[in-house]
C-alpha positions as YAML, in Angstrom:
chain: A
units: angstrom
residues:
- id: 1
  name: UNK
  ca: [23.22, -10.50, -122.73]
- id: 2
  name: UNK
  ca: [23.05, -14.03, -121.79]
- id: 3
  name: UNK
  ca: [21.81, -16.40, -124.43]
- id: 4
  name: UNK
  ca: [18.44, -18.31, -123.29]
- id: 5
  name: UNK
  ca: [18.90, -22.13, -122.47]
- id: 6
  name: UNK
  ca: [17.15, -24.35, -125.00]
- id: 7
  name: UNK
  ca: [15.91, -26.38, -121.89]
- id: 8
  name: UNK
  ca: [14.38, -23.52, -120.18]
- id: 9
  name: UNK
  ca: [12.52, -22.45, -123.48]
- id: 10
  name: UNK
  ca: [10.28, -25.39, -123.33]
- id: 11
  name: UNK
  ca: [8.46, -23.87, -120.31]
- id: 12
  name: UNK
  ca: [8.12, -22.93, -116.66]
- id: 13
  name: UNK
  ca: [9.02, -25.43, -113.95]
- id: 14
  name: UNK
  ca: [6.02, -27.28, -113.08]
- id: 15
  name: UNK
  ca: [7.63, -29.23, -110.17]
- id: 16
  name: UNK
  ca: [9.98, -29.11, -107.39]
- id: 17
  name: UNK
  ca: [11.37, -32.89, -106.34]
- id: 18
  name: UNK
  ca: [13.08, -33.97, -103.35]
- id: 19
  name: UNK
  ca: [14.65, -37.41, -102.25]
- id: 20
  name: UNK
  ca: [14.55, -37.15, -98.49]
- id: 21
  name: UNK
  ca: [16.41, -39.22, -96.32]
- id: 22
  name: UNK
  ca: [13.15, -39.79, -94.01]
- id: 23
  name: UNK
  ca: [10.24, -40.02, -96.22]
- id: 24
  name: UNK
  ca: [7.38, -39.92, -93.77]
- id: 25
  name: UNK
  ca: [9.36, -37.08, -92.02]
- id: 26
  name: UNK
  ca: [9.39, -35.21, -95.28]
- id: 27
  name: UNK
  ca: [5.52, -35.59, -95.85]
- id: 28
  name: UNK
  ca: [4.89, -34.29, -92.22]
- id: 29
  name: UNK
  ca: [7.03, -31.25, -92.78]
- id: 30
  name: UNK
  ca: [5.33, -30.38, -95.94]
- id: 31
  name: UNK
  ca: [1.75, -30.99, -94.48]
- id: 32
  name: UNK
  ca: [2.31, -29.71, -90.96]
- id: 33
  name: UNK
  ca: [4.84, -26.86, -91.44]
- id: 34
  name: UNK
  ca: [4.03, -25.72, -94.88]
- id: 35
  name: UNK
  ca: [0.55, -26.68, -95.27]
- id: 36
  name: UNK
  ca: [1.10, -28.43, -98.57]
- id: 37
  name: UNK
  ca: [-1.02, -31.26, -99.10]
- id: 38
  name: UNK
  ca: [-2.74, -33.88, -99.40]
- id: 39
  name: UNK
  ca: [-0.15, -35.94, -100.87]
- id: 40
  name: UNK
  ca: [-1.07, -38.89, -103.11]
- id: 41
  name: UNK
  ca: [1.04, -42.10, -103.15]
- id: 42
  name: UNK
  ca: [1.99, -43.85, -106.43]
- id: 43
  name: UNK
  ca: [3.67, -46.73, -104.90]
- id: 44
  name: UNK
  ca: [6.27, -48.92, -106.53]
- id: 45
  name: UNK
  ca: [6.53, -46.86, -110.09]
- id: 46
  name: UNK
  ca: [8.94, -48.50, -112.80]
- id: 47
  name: UNK
  ca: [9.29, -46.90, -116.06]
- id: 48
  name: UNK
  ca: [8.81, -48.77, -119.21]
- id: 49
  name: UNK
  ca: [12.09, -49.56, -120.89]
- id: 50
  name: UNK
  ca: [13.89, -47.52, -118.20]
- id: 51
  name: UNK
  ca: [17.51, -46.66, -119.22]
- id: 52
  name: UNK
  ca: [20.09, -45.15, -117.03]
- id: 53
  name: UNK
  ca: [22.79, -43.54, -118.99]
- id: 54
  name: UNK
  ca: [22.16, -45.87, -121.88]
- id: 55
  name: UNK
  ca: [22.18, -49.07, -119.74]
- id: 56
  name: UNK
  ca: [18.49, -50.98, -118.97]
- id: 57
  name: UNK
  ca: [17.83, -50.94, -115.18]
- id: 58
  name: UNK
  ca: [14.99, -52.17, -113.28]
- id: 59
  name: UNK
  ca: [14.85, -49.00, -110.70]
- id: 60
  name: UNK
  ca: [11.58, -48.93, -109.05]
- id: 61
  name: UNK
  ca: [10.69, -46.00, -106.85]
- id: 62
  name: UNK
  ca: [7.41, -44.61, -105.15]
- id: 63
  name: UNK
  ca: [6.56, -40.89, -105.42]
- id: 64
  name: UNK
  ca: [4.10, -38.63, -103.52]
- id: 65
  name: UNK
  ca: [2.53, -35.54, -105.06]
- id: 66
  name: UNK
  ca: [0.83, -32.55, -103.82]
- id: 67
  name: UNK
  ca: [0.36, -28.98, -105.00]
- id: 68
  name: UNK
  ca: [1.53, -25.74, -103.50]
- id: 69
  name: UNK
  ca: [-0.38, -23.35, -105.46]
- id: 70
  name: UNK
  ca: [0.48, -24.09, -109.17]
- id: 71
  name: UNK
  ca: [3.70, -25.94, -108.50]
- id: 72
  name: UNK
  ca: [3.62, -29.43, -107.77]
- id: 73
  name: UNK
  ca: [5.66, -30.76, -105.07]
- id: 74
  name: UNK
  ca: [6.84, -34.73, -105.15]
- id: 75
  name: UNK
  ca: [8.51, -36.84, -102.51]
- id: 76
  name: UNK
  ca: [10.38, -39.85, -103.59]
- id: 77
  name: UNK
  ca: [11.63, -42.85, -102.14]
- id: 78
  name: UNK
  ca: [13.90, -45.43, -104.01]
- id: 79
  name: UNK
  ca: [12.44, -49.17, -103.64]
- id: 80
  name: UNK
  ca: [15.04, -50.87, -104.55]
- id: 81
  name: UNK
  ca: [18.87, -50.01, -105.30]
- id: 82
  name: UNK
  ca: [18.98, -50.77, -109.15]
- id: 83
  name: UNK
  ca: [20.97, -48.28, -111.10]
- id: 84
  name: UNK
  ca: [19.20, -44.66, -111.29]
- id: 85
  name: UNK
  ca: [18.91, -40.98, -110.41]
- id: 86
  name: UNK
  ca: [17.67, -42.09, -106.96]
- id: 87
  name: UNK
  ca: [20.91, -44.33, -106.02]
- id: 88
  name: UNK
  ca: [24.14, -43.76, -106.43]
- id: 89
  name: UNK
  ca: [25.89, -40.48, -107.30]
- id: 90
  name: UNK
  ca: [22.65, -38.66, -108.08]
- id: 91
  name: UNK
  ca: [20.73, -39.71, -105.08]
- id: 92
  name: UNK
  ca: [21.46, -36.16, -103.30]
- id: 93
  name: UNK
  ca: [18.99, -36.12, -100.40]
- id: 94
  name: UNK
  ca: [17.37, -33.55, -98.20]
- id: 95
  name: UNK
  ca: [17.53, -30.40, -100.53]
- id: 96
  name: UNK
  ca: [16.30, -30.04, -103.95]
- id: 97
  name: UNK
  ca: [16.63, -33.43, -106.14]
- id: 98
  name: UNK
  ca: [15.24, -32.05, -109.57]
- id: 99
  name: UNK
  ca: [12.83, -29.77, -111.03]
- id: 100
  name: UNK
  ca: [10.34, -30.73, -113.93]
- id: 101
  name: UNK
  ca: [9.43, -29.10, -116.90]
- id: 102
  name: UNK
  ca: [6.20, -30.56, -118.44]
- id: 103
  name: UNK
  ca: [6.70, -30.64, -122.43]
- id: 104
  name: UNK
  ca: [4.39, -31.28, -125.38]
- id: 105
  name: UNK
  ca: [6.85, -33.40, -127.29]
- id: 106
  name: UNK
  ca: [9.54, -35.61, -125.88]
- id: 107
  name: UNK
  ca: [11.49, -34.94, -129.21]
- id: 108
  name: UNK
  ca: [11.66, -31.15, -128.60]
- id: 109
  name: UNK
  ca: [12.95, -31.89, -124.95]
- id: 110
  name: UNK
  ca: [15.52, -34.25, -126.37]
- id: 111
  name: UNK
  ca: [16.58, -31.71, -128.98]
- id: 112
  name: UNK
  ca: [16.81, -28.71, -126.49]
- id: 113
  name: UNK
  ca: [18.79, -31.07, -124.34]
- id: 114
  name: UNK
  ca: [21.31, -32.00, -126.83]
- id: 115
  name: UNK
  ca: [21.35, -28.05, -127.85]
- id: 116
  name: UNK
  ca: [22.36, -27.13, -124.31]
- id: 117
  name: UNK
  ca: [24.86, -29.88, -124.15]
- id: 118
  name: UNK
  ca: [23.03, -32.07, -121.50]
- id: 119
  name: UNK
  ca: [23.69, -35.63, -120.70]
- id: 120
  name: UNK
  ca: [20.68, -38.08, -120.76]
- id: 121
  name: UNK
  ca: [21.10, -39.62, -117.24]
- id: 122
  name: UNK
  ca: [17.37, -41.63, -117.24]
- id: 123
  name: UNK
  ca: [14.94, -42.27, -120.04]
- id: 124
  name: UNK
  ca: [11.70, -44.30, -120.17]
- id: 125
  name: UNK
  ca: [8.00, -44.63, -121.10]
- id: 126
  name: UNK
  ca: [5.13, -43.35, -118.82]
- id: 127
  name: UNK
  ca: [2.01, -45.43, -119.34]
- id: 128
  name: UNK
  ca: [0.88, -46.35, -122.64]
- id: 129
  name: UNK
  ca: [1.90, -42.90, -124.33]
- id: 130
  name: UNK
  ca: [4.15, -40.94, -122.39]
- id: 131
  name: UNK
  ca: [7.83, -40.45, -122.01]
- id: 132
  name: UNK
  ca: [10.44, -38.71, -119.67]
- id: 133
  name: UNK
  ca: [13.99, -37.90, -119.59]
- id: 134
  name: UNK
  ca: [16.03, -36.69, -116.83]
- id: 135
  name: UNK
  ca: [19.19, -34.61, -118.16]
- id: 136
  name: UNK
  ca: [22.34, -33.24, -116.66]
- id: 137
  name: UNK
  ca: [22.96, -29.95, -117.92]
- id: 138
  name: UNK
  ca: [26.44, -29.97, -116.31]
- id: 139
  name: UNK
  ca: [25.93, -28.93, -112.99]
- id: 140
  name: UNK
  ca: [25.91, -32.54, -111.53]
- id: 141
  name: UNK
  ca: [23.88, -34.36, -108.68]
- id: 142
  name: UNK
  ca: [21.17, -31.97, -107.29]
- id: 143
  name: UNK
  ca: [20.55, -30.19, -110.72]
- id: 144
  name: UNK
  ca: [18.93, -32.45, -112.71]
- id: 145
  name: UNK
  ca: [16.04, -31.62, -115.09]
- id: 146
  name: UNK
  ca: [13.13, -33.84, -115.69]
- id: 147
  name: UNK
  ca: [11.28, -33.27, -118.99]
- id: 148
  name: UNK
  ca: [8.04, -34.98, -119.04]
- id: 149
  name: UNK
  ca: [5.47, -35.69, -121.82]
- id: 150
  name: UNK
  ca: [2.60, -36.77, -119.72]
- id: 151
  name: UNK
  ca: [0.59, -39.87, -120.73]
- id: 152
  name: UNK
  ca: [-2.93, -39.44, -121.71]
- id: 153
  name: UNK
  ca: [-5.27, -39.03, -118.72]
- id: 154
  name: UNK
  ca: [-2.40, -37.56, -116.53]
- id: 155
  name: UNK
  ca: [-3.73, -34.01, -116.89]
- id: 156
  name: UNK
  ca: [-7.08, -35.34, -115.14]
- id: 157
  name: UNK
  ca: [-5.18, -36.96, -112.15]
- id: 158
  name: UNK
  ca: [-2.80, -33.93, -111.47]
- id: 159
  name: UNK
  ca: [-5.94, -31.63, -111.70]
- id: 160
  name: UNK
  ca: [-7.60, -33.72, -109.01]
- id: 161
  name: UNK
  ca: [-4.37, -33.74, -106.65]
- id: 162
  name: UNK
  ca: [-4.40, -29.70, -107.28]
- id: 163
  name: UNK
  ca: [-8.26, -29.39, -106.61]
- id: 164
  name: UNK
  ca: [-7.86, -31.74, -103.21]
- id: 165
  name: UNK
  ca: [-5.18, -29.07, -102.27]
- id: 166
  name: UNK
  ca: [-7.50, -25.93, -102.70]
- id: 167
  name: UNK
  ca: [-9.55, -26.19, -99.27]
- id: 168
  name: UNK
  ca: [-7.80, -28.96, -97.72]
- id: 169
  name: UNK
  ca: [-8.20, -29.20, -93.89]
- id: 170
  name: UNK
  ca: [-5.30, -31.06, -92.83]
- id: 171
  name: UNK
  ca: [-7.02, -34.35, -92.68]
- id: 172
  name: UNK
  ca: [-5.63, -37.54, -94.36]
- id: 173
  name: UNK
  ca: [-2.14, -36.08, -95.28]
- id: 174
  name: UNK
  ca: [-1.07, -39.15, -97.18]
- id: 175
  name: UNK
  ca: [-3.61, -40.82, -99.60]
- id: 176
  name: UNK
  ca: [-2.80, -43.85, -101.89]
- id: 177
  name: UNK
  ca: [-3.64, -42.99, -105.52]
- id: 178
  name: UNK
  ca: [-5.07, -46.10, -106.99]
...
């Protein structure tokens, strides 16, 4: 019997994230073909105290979020070429880029990542009191795991996005959050 991985023991996958080569086409695919939406766009996100492989980076990206049942779908677009997982070797496009596990404690997430022998690729602050790490558990690009301790208020925003998709009529498929 295989020993459970310390990272997967943190909780279930809450998000599937993609880095499409054509952001608008990806929104169209998910909304029109898959019926997932509406997507909410958070433009020009920059993590606080962001580090990529231990070094400061000014990576900026935009994300669009919708729900497919209980699973969040995230579409990502790099807004600059600063080092990070959306540029360079980890910028795999048009397939699953990473999954996200929402955690209660970033300290526990760090401990689980260390126990699993995972390399921390990106770490940063989310809002006033949230934190995130993106780790490579050993399989390389396309197999990144995001471990996110949400900032205060994020659960309400995520619930609003989820609720918007319950009886969505297909109108206004990409909405700016803010």
